[in-house]
Amino acid sequence: MCNLYSITTNQAAIIALFRVVNRYVGNLAPMPGVFPDYQAPIVRAGEGRELATARWGMPSSQHALMEATKKRAAKLEAKGKPVDFKQLLRMEPDSGTTNIRNVKSKHWTRWLGPEHRCVVPFNSFSEFNKAEGGDIWFALDETRPLACFAGIWTNWTSVRKVKEGETTNDLYAFLTTEPNAEVGAIHPKAMPVILTTFDEVETWMTAPPDEALKLQRPLSDGSLRIVARGVKEDPAGQAA
């Protein structure tokens, strides 16, 4: 499960590679470590292709929030405190779901149309394996060229953090699939869905869902390299 990646390529290169027409970001500093709920760049459809920033973590399912609220209500009731369950559910903190595997779930199908698809630029991503040294960083090669994950996004009102209260944000996450050989040796459960060609990006951004979802597959074996071990941020995290 990828919960850490880097995007250090400069804004001009992202705009050029993904043919961005409009941008809604200021100075885009290198991000050698992007963690869940961080604000990071995405490219989405709009009035022309847009470069924007969003918080990493799509809304969690109603079932997950309901279960979390039930546990919190039980703790309050055990302390003899009154519980307004409806209000408690509304204010249940949800930092979001970062990785999406089951695209047939009703929770996710509402966001699979082109208007909610995006690509998430990255240079490297990490999978954790304590026995192998901790965070293991992968990239397409040692130069960490710009690539992207296949993602979805939405605008959503929720409580991300208790101290913030209810806020409205653009949110995103990306798809995962079974791992290829390199990632599977470190993390046997999953890897991000990575797009490496212009045609793949165009298909993901514009094609009907059935066609676009054919891209939910691992990269071929041998297409990724381990570029760092045991660090929380990509050590090559300089602007390119």
mmCIF file of C-alpha atoms in Angstrom:
data_model
loop_
_atom_site.group_PDB
_atom_site.id
_atom_site.type_symbol
_atom_site.label_atom_id
_atom_site.label_comp_id
_atom_site.label_asym_id
_atom_site.label_seq_id
_atom_site.Cartn_x
_atom_site.Cartn_y
_atom_site.Cartn_z
ATOM 1 C CA MET A 1 0.000 0.000 0.000
ATOM 2 C CA CYS A 2 1.690 3.180 -1.175
ATOM 3 C CA ASN A 3 1.348 5.878 1.461
ATOM 4 C CA LEU A 4 4.458 7.857 0.558
ATOM 5 C CA TYR A 5 5.774 9.260 -2.713
ATOM 6 C CA SER A 6 7.789 12.186 -4.062
ATOM 7 C CA ILE A 7 7.211 14.827 -6.706
ATOM 8 C CA THR A 8 10.290 16.974 -7.271
ATOM 9 C CA THR A 9 10.092 17.801 -10.995
ATOM 10 C CA ASN A 10 9.401 21.487 -11.526
ATOM 11 C CA GLN A 11 6.050 22.924 -12.512
ATOM 12 C CA ALA A 12 7.084 23.763 -16.083
ATOM 13 C CA ALA A 13 7.991 20.131 -16.807
ATOM 14 C CA ILE A 14 4.651 18.908 -15.392
ATOM 15 C CA ILE A 15 2.756 21.434 -17.506
ATOM 16 C CA ALA A 16 4.637 20.413 -20.642
ATOM 17 C CA LEU A 17 4.366 16.639 -20.164
ATOM 18 C CA PHE A 18 0.651 16.595 -19.353
ATOM 19 C CA ARG A 19 -0.317 19.411 -21.754
ATOM 20 C CA VAL A 20 -1.788 21.598 -19.023
ATOM 21 C CA VAL A 21 -3.762 24.606 -20.236
ATOM 22 C CA ASN A 22 -4.773 26.164 -16.900
ATOM 23 C CA ARG A 23 -3.000 26.061 -13.574
ATOM 24 C CA TYR A 24 -4.361 26.831 -10.130
ATOM 25 C CA VAL A 25 -1.178 26.568 -8.091
ATOM 26 C CA GLY A 26 1.313 29.144 -6.950
ATOM 27 C CA ASN A 27 4.961 28.299 -6.545
ATOM 28 C CA LEU A 28 5.143 24.513 -6.542
ATOM 29 C CA ALA A 29 8.029 23.581 -4.272
ATOM 30 C CA PRO A 30 9.706 20.161 -4.580
ATOM 31 C CA MET A 31 8.029 17.572 -2.333
ATOM 32 C CA PRO A 32 10.552 14.802 -1.549
ATOM 33 C CA GLY A 33 7.989 13.259 0.819
ATOM 34 C CA VAL A 34 4.222 13.354 0.145
ATOM 35 C CA PHE A 35 2.282 11.746 2.988
ATOM 36 C CA PRO A 36 -1.473 11.063 3.419
ATOM 37 C CA ASP A 37 -3.581 14.238 3.723
ATOM 38 C CA TYR A 38 -0.785 16.402 2.272
ATOM 39 C CA GLN A 39 -1.712 18.946 -0.370
ATOM 40 C CA ALA A 40 -0.049 17.876 -3.635
ATOM 41 C CA PRO A 41 -0.386 18.508 -7.388
ATOM 42 C CA ILE A 42 -2.814 16.669 -9.652
ATOM 43 C CA VAL A 43 -3.729 17.156 -13.321
ATOM 44 C CA ARG A 44 -7.456 16.942 -14.102
ATOM 45 C CA ALA A 45 -9.972 17.833 -16.785
ATOM 46 C CA GLY A 46 -11.639 21.233 -16.598
ATOM 47 C CA GLU A 47 -11.813 24.122 -19.028
ATOM 48 C CA GLY A 48 -8.834 22.547 -20.692
ATOM 49 C CA ARG A 49 -6.477 20.390 -18.684
ATOM 50 C CA GLU A 50 -5.803 21.854 -15.226
ATOM 51 C CA LEU A 51 -2.894 21.663 -12.819
ATOM 52 C CA ALA A 52 -4.301 22.009 -9.301
ATOM 53 C CA THR A 53 -3.511 20.887 -5.777
ATOM 54 C CA ALA A 54 -5.656 18.596 -3.628
ATOM 55 C CA ARG A 55 -5.428 16.710 -0.344
ATOM 56 C CA TRP A 56 -4.355 13.095 -0.582
ATOM 57 C CA GLY A 57 -7.169 10.845 0.613
ATOM 58 C CA MET A 58 -10.600 10.379 -0.988
ATOM 59 C CA PRO A 59 -13.675 10.148 1.269
ATOM 60 C CA SER A 60 -13.824 6.879 3.190
ATOM 61 C CA SER A 61 -16.890 4.695 2.768
ATOM 62 C CA GLN A 62 -20.013 5.322 4.814
ATOM 63 C CA HIS A 63 -19.580 1.854 6.312
ATOM 64 C CA ALA A 64 -16.083 2.695 7.570
ATOM 65 C CA LEU A 65 -17.259 5.984 9.062
ATOM 66 C CA MET A 66 -20.278 4.308 10.657
ATOM 67 C CA GLU A 67 -18.094 1.682 12.326
ATOM 68 C CA ALA A 68 -15.668 4.314 13.601
ATOM 69 C CA THR A 69 -18.552 6.395 14.977
ATOM 70 C CA LYS A 70 -20.076 3.374 16.739
ATOM 71 C CA LYS A 71 -16.778 2.768 18.532
ATOM 72 C CA ARG A 72 -16.499 6.403 19.553
ATOM 73 C CA ALA A 73 -20.119 6.452 20.746
ATOM 74 C CA ALA A 74 -19.559 3.323 22.824
ATOM 75 C CA LYS A 75 -16.570 4.919 24.554
ATOM 76 C CA LEU A 76 -18.558 8.047 25.352
ATOM 77 C CA GLU A 77 -21.491 6.037 26.644
ATOM 78 C CA ALA A 78 -19.144 3.975 28.821
ATOM 79 C CA LYS A 79 -18.095 7.238 30.454
ATOM 80 C CA GLY A 80 -21.743 8.160 31.043
ATOM 81 C CA LYS A 81 -21.752 10.979 28.475
ATOM 82 C CA PRO A 82 -24.813 11.719 26.301
ATOM 83 C CA VAL A 83 -24.485 10.813 22.619
ATOM 84 C CA ASP A 84 -26.151 12.462 19.619
ATOM 85 C CA PHE A 85 -25.234 9.737 17.141
ATOM 86 C CA LYS A 86 -26.299 11.657 14.034
ATOM 87 C CA GLN A 87 -24.144 14.641 14.968
ATOM 88 C CA LEU A 88 -21.310 12.349 16.029
ATOM 89 C CA LEU A 89 -21.385 10.652 12.620
ATOM 90 C CA ARG A 90 -21.405 13.980 10.809
ATOM 91 C CA MET A 91 -18.322 15.115 12.727
ATOM 92 C CA GLU A 92 -16.431 11.802 12.539
ATOM 93 C CA PRO A 93 -12.840 12.627 11.449
ATOM 94 C CA ASP A 94 -11.920 11.112 8.092
ATOM 95 C CA SER A 95 -8.348 11.598 6.879
ATOM 96 C CA GLY A 96 -9.350 9.728 3.740
ATOM 97 C CA THR A 97 -8.558 6.651 1.671
ATOM 98 C CA THR A 98 -5.278 7.013 -0.213
ATOM 99 C CA ASN A 99 -5.263 3.839 -2.344
ATOM 100 C CA ILE A 100 -8.205 2.380 -4.314
ATOM 101 C CA ARG A 101 -8.282 -1.262 -5.403
ATOM 102 C CA ASN A 102 -11.924 -2.399 -5.618
ATOM 103 C CA VAL A 103 -13.262 -0.153 -8.377
ATOM 104 C CA LYS A 104 -16.478 -2.200 -8.534
ATOM 105 C CA SER A 105 -17.493 -0.937 -5.097
ATOM 106 C CA LYS A 106 -20.516 1.370 -5.198
ATOM 107 C CA HIS A 107 -18.538 3.813 -3.098
ATOM 108 C CA TRP A 108 -16.025 4.330 -5.920
ATOM 109 C CA THR A 109 -18.101 3.884 -9.097
ATOM 110 C CA ARG A 110 -19.642 7.370 -8.746
ATOM 111 C CA TRP A 111 -16.180 8.882 -9.369
ATOM 112 C CA LEU A 112 -15.002 6.762 -12.307
ATOM 113 C CA GLY A 113 -16.258 9.062 -15.073
ATOM 114 C CA PRO A 114 -13.724 11.249 -16.938
ATOM 115 C CA GLU A 115 -14.850 14.363 -15.051
ATOM 116 C CA HIS A 116 -13.500 12.855 -11.818
ATOM 117 C CA ARG A 117 -10.351 11.243 -13.169
ATOM 118 C CA CYS A 118 -6.933 12.777 -12.709
ATOM 119 C CA VAL A 119 -3.281 11.883 -12.957
ATOM 120 C CA VAL A 120 -0.958 12.299 -9.993
ATOM 121 C CA PRO A 121 2.587 13.312 -11.000
ATOM 122 C CA PHE A 122 5.435 11.557 -9.170
ATOM 123 C CA ASN A 123 9.143 10.853 -9.443
ATOM 124 C CA SER A 124 9.428 7.987 -6.972
ATOM 125 C CA PHE A 125 7.256 6.090 -4.509
ATOM 126 C CA SER A 126 7.922 4.082 -1.367
ATOM 127 C CA GLU A 127 6.734 0.747 -0.028
ATOM 128 C CA PHE A 128 7.577 -0.179 3.566
ATOM 129 C CA ASN A 129 9.334 -3.424 4.472
ATOM 130 C CA LYS A 130 11.068 -3.482 7.846
ATOM 131 C CA ALA A 131 13.173 -6.538 7.008
ATOM 132 C CA GLU A 132 14.482 -4.839 3.845
ATOM 133 C CA GLY A 133 15.461 -1.630 5.619
ATOM 134 C CA GLY A 134 12.243 0.344 6.063
ATOM 135 C CA ASP A 135 11.008 2.623 3.299
ATOM 136 C CA ILE A 136 12.057 1.234 -0.088
ATOM 137 C CA TRP A 137 11.909 3.809 -2.908
ATOM 138 C CA PHE A 138 11.049 2.837 -6.492
ATOM 139 C CA ALA A 139 11.343 4.839 -9.718
ATOM 140 C CA LEU A 140 11.350 4.125 -13.441
ATOM 141 C CA ASP A 141 15.131 4.425 -13.389
ATOM 142 C CA GLU A 142 17.954 5.963 -11.357
ATOM 143 C CA THR A 143 17.272 9.451 -12.749
ATOM 144 C CA ARG A 144 13.722 9.331 -11.307
ATOM 145 C CA PRO A 145 11.944 10.611 -14.436
ATOM 146 C CA LEU A 146 8.503 12.188 -14.201
ATOM 147 C CA ALA A 147 5.596 9.728 -14.422
ATOM 148 C CA CYS A 148 2.089 9.597 -12.970
ATOM 149 C CA PHE A 149 -0.405 7.480 -11.073
ATOM 150 C CA ALA A 150 -3.945 6.932 -12.365
ATOM 151 C CA GLY A 151 -6.114 8.834 -9.890
ATOM 152 C CA ILE A 152 -9.580 10.113 -9.130
ATOM 153 C CA TRP A 153 -10.605 13.312 -7.377
ATOM 154 C CA THR A 154 -13.667 15.050 -5.953
ATOM 155 C CA ASN A 155 -14.685 18.135 -4.027
ATOM 156 C CA TRP A 156 -15.991 17.069 -0.613
ATOM 157 C CA THR A 157 -17.198 18.528 2.671
ATOM 158 C CA SER A 158 -16.139 16.581 5.762
ATOM 159 C CA VAL A 159 -14.072 16.686 8.928
ATOM 160 C CA ARG A 160 -10.492 15.820 8.007
ATOM 161 C CA LYS A 161 -9.049 16.728 11.409
ATOM 162 C CA VAL A 162 -10.885 17.476 14.654
ATOM 163 C CA LYS A 163 -9.034 20.756 15.148
ATOM 164 C CA GLU A 164 -10.149 21.964 11.675
ATOM 165 C CA GLY A 165 -13.803 21.062 12.023
ATOM 166 C CA GLU A 166 -15.895 20.673 8.883
ATOM 167 C CA THR A 167 -14.112 21.890 5.735
ATOM 168 C CA THR A 168 -14.586 21.626 1.979
ATOM 169 C CA ASN A 169 -11.616 20.388 -0.033
ATOM 170 C CA ASP A 170 -10.537 18.955 -3.347
ATOM 171 C CA LEU A 171 -9.429 15.387 -2.558
ATOM 172 C CA TYR A 172 -7.652 12.710 -4.575
ATOM 173 C CA ALA A 173 -6.395 9.140 -4.413
ATOM 174 C CA PHE A 174 -4.913 6.709 -6.910
ATOM 175 C CA LEU A 175 -5.632 3.187 -8.036
ATOM 176 C CA THR A 176 -3.624 0.138 -7.023
ATOM 177 C CA THR A 177 -3.276 -3.294 -8.575
ATOM 178 C CA GLU A 178 -1.324 -6.506 -8.020
ATOM 179 C CA PRO A 179 2.447 -5.867 -7.845
ATOM 180 C CA ASN A 180 5.037 -6.608 -10.484
ATOM 181 C CA ALA A 181 8.197 -8.563 -9.604
ATOM 182 C CA GLU A 182 10.209 -5.651 -8.187
ATOM 183 C CA VAL A 183 7.460 -4.271 -5.939
ATOM 184 C CA GLY A 184 6.163 -7.733 -5.037
ATOM 185 C CA ALA A 185 9.519 -8.682 -3.539
ATOM 186 C CA ILE A 186 9.059 -5.802 -1.059
ATOM 187 C CA HIS A 187 5.279 -5.469 -0.794
ATOM 188 C CA PRO A 188 3.436 -8.542 -2.103
ATOM 189 C CA LYS A 189 -0.093 -7.130 -1.832
ATOM 190 C CA ALA A 190 -0.259 -4.195 -4.232
ATOM 191 C CA MET A 191 1.429 -1.448 -6.226
ATOM 192 C CA PRO A 192 0.140 1.868 -7.627
ATOM 193 C CA VAL A 193 -1.306 1.984 -11.135
ATOM 194 C CA ILE A 194 1.385 3.835 -13.094
ATOM 195 C CA LEU A 195 0.960 5.471 -16.505
ATOM 196 C CA THR A 196 4.145 5.911 -18.536
ATOM 197 C CA THR A 197 3.048 7.014 -22.024
ATOM 198 C CA PHE A 198 1.044 9.889 -23.463
ATOM 199 C CA ASP A 199 -1.499 7.445 -24.932
ATOM 200 C CA GLU A 200 -2.081 5.868 -21.515
ATOM 201 C CA VAL A 201 -2.606 9.291 -19.946
ATOM 202 C CA GLU A 202 -5.091 10.249 -22.671
ATOM 203 C CA THR A 203 -6.987 6.971 -22.280
ATOM 204 C CA TRP A 204 -7.211 7.394 -18.521
ATOM 205 C CA MET A 205 -8.353 11.000 -18.774
ATOM 206 C CA THR A 206 -10.893 10.666 -21.583
ATOM 207 C CA ALA A 207 -12.031 7.082 -22.297
ATOM 208 C CA PRO A 208 -15.244 5.429 -21.035
ATOM 209 C CA PRO A 209 -14.772 3.676 -17.661
ATOM 210 C CA ASP A 210 -14.624 0.144 -19.084
ATOM 211 C CA GLU A 211 -11.768 1.095 -21.397
ATOM 212 C CA ALA A 212 -9.947 3.316 -18.904
ATOM 213 C CA LEU A 213 -10.009 0.649 -16.194
ATOM 214 C CA LYS A 214 -8.046 -1.743 -18.420
ATOM 215 C CA LEU A 215 -5.080 0.354 -17.263
ATOM 216 C CA GLN A 216 -5.506 -1.011 -13.733
ATOM 217 C CA ARG A 217 -2.603 -3.437 -14.180
ATOM 218 C CA PRO A 218 0.965 -3.714 -12.910
ATOM 219 C CA LEU A 219 3.916 -2.437 -14.894
ATOM 220 C CA SER A 220 5.840 -5.160 -16.657
ATOM 221 C CA ASP A 221 8.541 -6.916 -14.650
ATOM 222 C CA GLY A 222 11.866 -5.145 -14.908
ATOM 223 C CA SER A 223 10.366 -1.683 -15.444
ATOM 224 C CA LEU A 224 11.113 -0.293 -11.961
ATOM 225 C CA ARG A 225 14.318 0.228 -9.995
ATOM 226 C CA ILE A 226 14.978 0.481 -6.267
ATOM 227 C CA VAL A 227 16.613 3.912 -5.904
ATOM 228 C CA ALA A 228 16.837 4.317 -2.108
ATOM 229 C CA ARG A 229 16.310 2.427 1.148
ATOM 230 C CA GLY A 230 15.525 3.334 4.725
ATOM 231 C CA VAL A 231 14.676 7.038 4.396
ATOM 232 C CA LYS A 232 11.367 8.848 4.895
ATOM 233 C CA GLU A 233 11.986 11.287 2.051
ATOM 234 C CA ASP A 234 13.423 10.676 -1.388
ATOM 235 C CA PRO A 235 17.102 11.606 -0.941
ATOM 236 C CA ALA A 236 17.187 12.849 -4.543
ATOM 237 C CA GLY A 237 14.397 15.329 -3.779
ATOM 238 C CA GLN A 238 15.763 18.342 -5.580
ATOM 239 C CA ALA A 239 13.936 20.324 -8.240
ATOM 240 C CA ALA A 240 14.534 18.987 -11.755
#
